[in-house]
Amino acid sequence: MNTADQYLKAIYLVQEMDDGPASTGAVADALDVSPASANEMIGKLEGRGLAEHEKYKGVSLTDDGILRARDAIQNYCIIERFLANVLEVEEFRAEARSLEAVIDDTVAERLDTIIDRSSECPDCFDAKTDACRYLEVEQENPAD
Amino acid sequence: MSVGQQVTSDHQLARLLQIGVVLEEVVEARSTHHYRELDGDFDDEIEALLEHAAEESAEHRERLEDIIEELDAESVSYEEIEALVEAQYGQTKPEDFDGLLYDQLCNEETAYKFYDDLIGAVEGSDSRFSVDRDRLLATLREIREEEAEGVEEVTDIMERRV
């Protein structure tokens, strides 16, 4: 996943939690980068027609931006599920965050072939818990 | 979340190599699965391709496992991945040789892309790893080269059969 996709994913999830445009500060916090870096990338996304930034309100994704953000979330969900279910990593959230930048779409797709992922993905992704809802259920009820 | 495409620690490197092992295991398990499905339906060229792909993946896996062990991490068992692959594909047969070759091509291309990205991420990192960086990169480059040859081989067969 490249840097632009990481931003699109972060903006989408902040928008979902705030139910409105995402503030630059919230996006910067989500990505652990400076507000200046976030501002610069948001400008680039706007230039590519993926986001719209309104002063004092925040950034919203365009339809194209939403499509790419949802693909990025799906890849992230695959990485989380792979870490949790196949490699049995307890800290799967933190590890998925550190790995997403170096896992390409094609690799995520291939890992997906051995994961029993929900067809509603990425809508199963919960921004508040930063994890797939089904993954949470499986973790709480290992017998499932 | 750190934004950047670098490998920054032994732990992250070991995790990425584990993913490499799993990708190889998926190739090996699927090639073996297809090879078994071909039983009685002889096509020497494709049988040889699948047999070679399975052997090569096993060899790549062993080379990655050696490095993972040096990083004081554990590898992923082939049996576990084979069971997951069988769970997904056990009931399905490739529709025809084209489908089978296309699957093989996707496997090889994905592995190539993975090693290419991983090499870039290691090269772009200033971190010190407990394995020798030159040996690590040499191993990854050799495996990447073999994956590239695999892509070429499958493509040649596909083009000849058009």
Short mmCIF file of C-alpha atoms in Angstrom, two decimals:
data_model
loop_
_atom_site.label_atom_id
_atom_site.label_comp_id
_atom_site.label_asym_id
_atom_site.label_seq_id
_atom_site.Cartn_x
_atom_site.Cartn_y
_atom_site.Cartn_z
CA MET A 1 0.00 0.00 0.00
CA ASN A 2 1.54 3.34 -0.93
CA THR A 3 1.49 6.52 1.14
CA ALA A 4 -1.44 8.06 -0.77
CA ASP A 5 -3.53 4.95 -0.08
CA GLN A 6 -2.65 5.10 3.61
CA TYR A 7 -3.93 8.70 3.69
CA LEU A 8 -7.11 7.82 1.79
CA LYS A 9 -7.79 5.00 4.23
CA ALA A 10 -7.15 7.27 7.24
CA ILE A 11 -9.39 10.06 5.87
CA TYR A 12 -12.18 7.57 5.10
CA LEU A 13 -12.06 6.11 8.62
CA VAL A 14 -11.89 9.53 10.36
CA GLN A 15 -14.84 10.68 8.22
CA GLU A 16 -16.75 7.59 9.24
CA MET A 17 -16.08 8.16 12.95
CA ASP A 18 -16.78 11.92 12.83
CA ASP A 19 -19.71 11.55 10.42
CA GLY A 20 -18.44 14.48 8.38
CA PRO A 21 -15.29 15.97 6.87
CA ALA A 22 -12.02 14.91 8.51
CA SER A 23 -9.92 17.63 10.11
CA THR A 24 -6.28 17.77 9.04
CA GLY A 25 -5.26 17.33 12.69
CA ALA A 26 -7.30 14.15 13.07
CA VAL A 27 -5.80 12.71 9.87
CA ALA A 28 -2.29 13.65 11.05
CA ASP A 29 -2.98 11.98 14.43
CA ALA A 30 -4.30 8.82 12.77
CA LEU A 31 -1.14 8.52 10.69
CA ASP A 32 1.25 9.79 13.37
CA VAL A 33 2.63 12.47 11.06
CA SER A 34 2.89 16.26 11.43
CA PRO A 35 -0.11 18.41 10.41
CA ALA A 36 2.19 20.02 7.81
CA SER A 37 2.88 16.63 6.18
CA ALA A 38 -0.84 15.81 6.28
CA ASN A 39 -1.67 19.15 4.68
CA GLU A 40 0.85 18.58 1.90
CA MET A 41 -0.48 15.11 1.06
CA ILE A 42 -4.11 16.25 1.26
CA GLY A 43 -3.20 18.93 -1.32
CA LYS A 44 -1.75 16.24 -3.58
CA LEU A 45 -4.86 14.07 -3.20
CA GLU A 46 -6.99 17.08 -4.07
CA GLY A 47 -4.86 17.66 -7.18
CA ARG A 48 -5.49 14.06 -8.25
CA GLY A 49 -9.26 14.44 -7.82
CA LEU A 50 -9.39 12.04 -4.88
CA ALA A 51 -10.26 14.50 -2.11
CA GLU A 52 -11.79 17.92 -1.55
CA HIS A 53 -10.53 20.23 1.15
CA GLU A 54 -12.64 23.01 2.58
CA LYS A 55 -11.00 25.54 4.87
CA TYR A 56 -12.09 25.31 8.53
CA LYS A 57 -14.19 22.23 7.79
CA GLY A 58 -11.76 19.57 6.72
CA VAL A 59 -11.20 17.07 3.96
CA SER A 60 -13.76 14.81 2.27
CA LEU A 61 -13.10 12.07 -0.26
CA THR A 62 -14.51 12.19 -3.77
CA ASP A 63 -16.22 9.11 -5.22
CA ASP A 64 -12.89 8.00 -6.75
CA GLY A 65 -11.17 8.62 -3.42
CA ILE A 66 -13.78 6.53 -1.61
CA LEU A 67 -13.28 3.62 -4.02
CA ARG A 68 -9.52 3.64 -3.48
CA ALA A 69 -9.92 4.06 0.28
CA ARG A 70 -12.23 1.04 0.43
CA ASP A 71 -9.68 -1.04 -1.52
CA ALA A 72 -7.00 0.06 0.94
CA ILE A 73 -9.19 -0.90 3.91
CA GLN A 74 -9.88 -4.28 2.33
CA ASN A 75 -6.14 -4.91 1.97
CA TYR A 76 -5.62 -3.81 5.56
CA CYS A 77 -8.36 -6.18 6.68
CA ILE A 78 -6.64 -9.02 4.79
CA ILE A 79 -3.33 -8.22 6.52
CA GLU A 80 -5.01 -8.15 9.95
CA ARG A 81 -6.83 -11.43 9.35
CA PHE A 82 -3.70 -13.06 7.99
CA LEU A 83 -1.67 -11.97 11.03
CA ALA A 84 -4.36 -12.96 13.54
CA ASN A 85 -5.64 -16.19 11.99
CA VAL A 86 -2.69 -17.64 10.10
CA LEU A 87 0.37 -16.38 11.97
CA GLU A 88 -1.56 -16.13 15.28
CA VAL A 89 -0.10 -12.72 16.11
CA GLU A 90 -1.71 -11.25 19.25
CA GLU A 91 -0.73 -7.65 18.49
CA PHE A 92 -2.18 -7.91 14.99
CA ARG A 93 -3.37 -4.29 14.86
CA ALA A 94 0.02 -2.76 15.60
CA GLU A 95 1.77 -5.18 13.27
CA ALA A 96 -0.70 -4.59 10.46
CA ARG A 97 -0.02 -0.87 10.75
CA SER A 98 3.71 -1.41 10.47
CA LEU A 99 3.33 -3.81 7.53
CA GLU A 100 0.69 -2.12 5.39
CA ALA A 101 3.21 0.18 3.69
CA VAL A 102 5.27 -2.75 2.43
CA ILE A 103 2.43 -5.10 1.42
CA ASP A 104 1.41 -4.62 -2.17
CA ASP A 105 -2.14 -5.13 -3.52
CA THR A 106 -1.13 -8.27 -5.40
CA VAL A 107 0.45 -9.80 -2.29
CA ALA A 108 -2.65 -8.94 -0.24
CA GLU A 109 -4.79 -10.61 -2.92
CA ARG A 110 -2.68 -13.77 -2.74
CA LEU A 111 -2.82 -13.87 1.05
CA ASP A 112 -6.57 -13.46 0.70
CA THR A 113 -6.74 -16.83 -1.08
CA ILE A 114 -6.07 -18.63 2.21
CA ILE A 115 -8.24 -16.43 4.43
CA ASP A 116 -11.91 -16.98 5.10
CA ARG A 117 -12.86 -13.32 4.71
CA SER A 118 -16.39 -11.91 4.90
CA SER A 119 -17.97 -10.95 1.57
CA GLU A 120 -19.14 -7.66 3.08
CA CYS A 121 -15.53 -6.54 3.55
CA PRO A 122 -14.56 -3.66 3.90
CA ASP A 123 -17.86 -2.70 5.56
CA CYS A 124 -16.98 -5.13 8.34
CA PHE A 125 -14.06 -2.90 9.32
CA ASP A 126 -14.69 -0.96 12.53
CA ALA A 127 -12.84 2.36 12.61
CA LYS A 128 -13.20 2.69 16.39
CA THR A 129 -11.52 -0.61 17.22
CA ASP A 130 -9.25 -0.48 14.15
CA ALA A 131 -10.17 -4.08 13.35
CA CYS A 132 -12.54 -6.25 11.38
CA ARG A 133 -15.72 -6.92 13.40
CA TYR A 134 -15.56 -10.62 12.57
CA LEU A 135 -12.01 -10.80 13.80
CA GLU A 136 -13.15 -9.42 17.15
CA VAL A 137 -15.89 -12.03 17.38
CA GLU A 138 -13.47 -14.82 16.52
CA GLN A 139 -11.01 -13.60 19.10
CA GLU A 140 -13.65 -13.50 21.82
CA ASN A 141 -15.06 -16.89 20.86
CA PRO A 142 -12.16 -19.05 19.67
CA ALA A 143 -14.56 -21.99 19.20
CA ASP A 144 -16.35 -20.14 16.37
CA MET B 1 1.14 4.44 11.98
CA SER B 2 4.47 5.11 10.40
CA VAL B 3 4.30 6.21 6.82
CA GLY B 4 7.15 4.91 4.70
CA GLN B 5 8.25 1.85 2.84
CA GLN B 6 11.20 0.70 4.88
CA VAL B 7 11.99 -2.30 6.98
CA THR B 8 12.96 -0.91 10.35
CA SER B 9 13.61 -3.85 12.67
CA ASP B 10 14.56 -7.51 12.92
CA HIS B 11 10.99 -8.22 13.97
CA GLN B 12 9.45 -6.57 10.91
CA LEU B 13 12.00 -8.25 8.63
CA ALA B 14 11.21 -11.65 10.16
CA ARG B 15 7.48 -11.03 9.69
CA LEU B 16 7.97 -10.10 6.03
CA LEU B 17 10.12 -13.18 5.45
CA GLN B 18 7.35 -15.26 7.06
CA ILE B 19 4.97 -13.78 4.50
CA GLY B 20 7.46 -14.79 1.80
CA VAL B 21 7.45 -18.32 3.20
CA VAL B 22 3.65 -18.40 3.10
CA LEU B 23 3.60 -17.15 -0.51
CA GLU B 24 6.05 -19.91 -1.43
CA GLU B 25 3.94 -22.44 0.45
CA VAL B 26 0.82 -21.30 -1.40
CA VAL B 27 2.66 -21.79 -4.72
CA GLU B 28 3.95 -25.18 -3.61
CA ALA B 29 0.58 -26.36 -2.31
CA ARG B 30 -1.31 -25.17 -5.38
CA SER B 31 1.24 -26.56 -7.83
CA THR B 32 1.12 -29.90 -6.00
CA HIS B 33 -2.67 -29.79 -5.97
CA HIS B 34 -2.85 -29.10 -9.71
CA TYR B 35 -0.19 -31.73 -10.40
CA ARG B 36 -2.28 -34.35 -8.58
CA GLU B 37 -5.38 -33.24 -10.47
CA LEU B 38 -3.55 -33.83 -13.74
CA ASP B 39 -3.14 -37.51 -12.88
CA GLY B 40 -4.28 -39.48 -15.88
CA ASP B 41 -4.60 -36.39 -18.02
CA PHE B 42 -1.09 -36.29 -19.43
CA ASP B 43 0.53 -33.13 -20.55
CA ASP B 44 4.26 -33.55 -20.05
CA GLU B 45 5.15 -29.90 -20.39
CA ILE B 46 2.67 -28.70 -17.78
CA GLU B 47 3.44 -31.57 -15.43
CA ALA B 48 7.14 -30.67 -15.63
CA LEU B 49 6.33 -27.00 -15.01
CA LEU B 50 4.24 -27.76 -11.92
CA GLU B 51 6.78 -30.20 -10.55
CA HIS B 52 9.58 -27.68 -11.02
CA ALA B 53 7.47 -24.87 -9.44
CA ALA B 54 6.77 -26.99 -6.36
CA GLU B 55 10.44 -27.95 -5.99
CA GLU B 56 11.66 -24.41 -6.47
CA SER B 57 9.17 -23.01 -3.94
CA ALA B 58 10.30 -25.58 -1.39
CA GLU B 59 13.90 -24.56 -1.97
CA HIS B 60 13.07 -20.83 -1.67
CA ARG B 61 11.17 -21.55 1.51
CA GLU B 62 14.14 -23.31 3.06
CA ARG B 63 16.44 -20.41 2.23
CA LEU B 64 14.01 -17.94 3.83
CA GLU B 65 13.59 -20.19 6.85
CA ASP B 66 17.36 -20.17 7.44
CA ILE B 67 17.30 -16.37 7.68
CA ILE B 68 14.16 -16.37 9.86
CA GLU B 69 15.91 -18.74 12.25
CA GLU B 70 18.90 -16.40 12.47
CA LEU B 71 16.48 -13.57 13.33
CA ASP B 72 15.34 -15.69 16.27
CA ALA B 73 11.82 -16.08 14.91
CA GLU B 74 9.74 -19.08 13.87
CA SER B 75 8.68 -20.03 10.39
CA VAL B 76 5.20 -21.11 9.31
CA SER B 77 4.53 -24.80 8.84
CA TYR B 78 3.87 -25.98 5.31
CA GLU B 79 1.21 -28.42 6.51
CA GLU B 80 -0.82 -25.55 7.97
CA ILE B 81 -0.75 -23.56 4.72
CA GLU B 82 -1.41 -26.66 2.62
CA ALA B 83 -4.52 -27.33 4.72
CA LEU B 84 -5.75 -23.75 4.17
CA VAL B 85 -5.12 -24.02 0.43
CA GLU B 86 -6.90 -27.38 0.30
CA ALA B 87 -9.83 -25.90 2.26
CA GLN B 88 -10.21 -23.21 -0.41
CA TYR B 89 -9.37 -25.25 -3.51
CA GLY B 90 -9.84 -28.86 -2.49
CA GLN B 91 -13.19 -29.14 -4.24
CA THR B 92 -12.29 -27.19 -7.35
CA LYS B 93 -10.37 -28.30 -10.39
CA PRO B 94 -8.79 -25.89 -12.82
CA GLU B 95 -11.22 -25.59 -15.71
CA ASP B 96 -8.54 -26.18 -18.33
CA PHE B 97 -4.81 -25.84 -18.91
CA ASP B 98 -5.18 -22.11 -19.59
CA GLY B 99 -6.75 -21.62 -16.16
CA LEU B 100 -4.02 -23.66 -14.56
CA LEU B 101 -1.25 -21.75 -16.33
CA TYR B 102 -2.87 -18.43 -15.48
CA ASP B 103 -2.98 -19.43 -11.81
CA GLN B 104 0.69 -20.37 -11.99
CA LEU B 105 1.52 -17.06 -13.64
CA CYS B 106 -0.29 -15.11 -10.88
CA ASN B 107 1.64 -17.07 -8.24
CA GLU B 108 5.01 -16.35 -9.80
CA GLU B 109 4.21 -12.70 -10.52
CA THR B 110 3.02 -12.11 -6.97
CA ALA B 111 6.14 -13.69 -5.52
CA TYR B 112 8.34 -11.62 -7.85
CA LYS B 113 6.57 -8.40 -6.85
CA PHE B 114 6.85 -9.28 -3.17
CA TYR B 115 10.62 -9.87 -3.32
CA ASP B 116 11.09 -6.77 -5.43
CA ASP B 117 9.26 -4.63 -2.84
CA LEU B 118 11.08 -6.31 0.04
CA ILE B 119 14.49 -5.71 -1.54
CA GLY B 120 13.54 -2.05 -2.06
CA ALA B 121 12.37 -1.76 1.55
CA VAL B 122 15.61 -3.31 2.90
CA GLU B 123 17.77 -1.18 0.61
CA GLY B 124 15.90 1.95 1.70
CA SER B 125 16.43 1.22 5.39
CA ASP B 126 19.30 2.46 7.56
CA SER B 127 18.45 -0.05 10.29
CA ARG B 128 20.94 -2.65 11.44
CA PHE B 129 19.71 -6.22 11.31
CA SER B 130 21.20 -9.16 13.15
CA VAL B 131 21.63 -10.98 9.84
CA ASP B 132 24.26 -9.89 7.36
CA ARG B 133 22.63 -7.33 5.08
CA ASP B 134 24.67 -8.28 2.00
CA ARG B 135 23.84 -11.95 2.37
CA LEU B 136 20.18 -11.13 2.99
CA LEU B 137 19.98 -8.98 -0.15
CA ALA B 138 21.94 -11.50 -2.23
CA THR B 139 19.52 -14.27 -1.19
CA LEU B 140 16.44 -12.16 -1.92
CA ARG B 141 17.83 -11.06 -5.29
CA GLU B 142 18.59 -14.64 -6.30
CA ILE B 143 15.08 -15.74 -5.37
CA ARG B 144 13.60 -12.73 -7.20
CA GLU B 145 15.60 -13.69 -10.30
CA GLU B 146 14.25 -17.23 -10.19
CA GLU B 147 10.70 -15.91 -9.84
CA ALA B 148 11.30 -13.68 -12.89
CA GLU B 149 12.50 -16.74 -14.82
CA GLY B 150 9.37 -18.58 -13.68
CA VAL B 151 7.14 -15.78 -15.02
CA GLU B 152 9.01 -15.91 -18.32
CA GLU B 153 8.72 -19.69 -18.53
CA VAL B 154 4.95 -19.70 -17.94
CA THR B 155 4.47 -16.79 -20.36
CA ASP B 156 6.42 -18.68 -23.06
CA ILE B 157 4.25 -21.75 -22.66
CA MET B 158 1.07 -19.65 -22.73
CA GLU B 159 2.15 -17.82 -25.88
CA ARG B 160 3.09 -21.03 -27.66
CA ARG B 161 -0.32 -22.51 -26.89
CA VAL B 162 -2.39 -19.60 -28.21
#
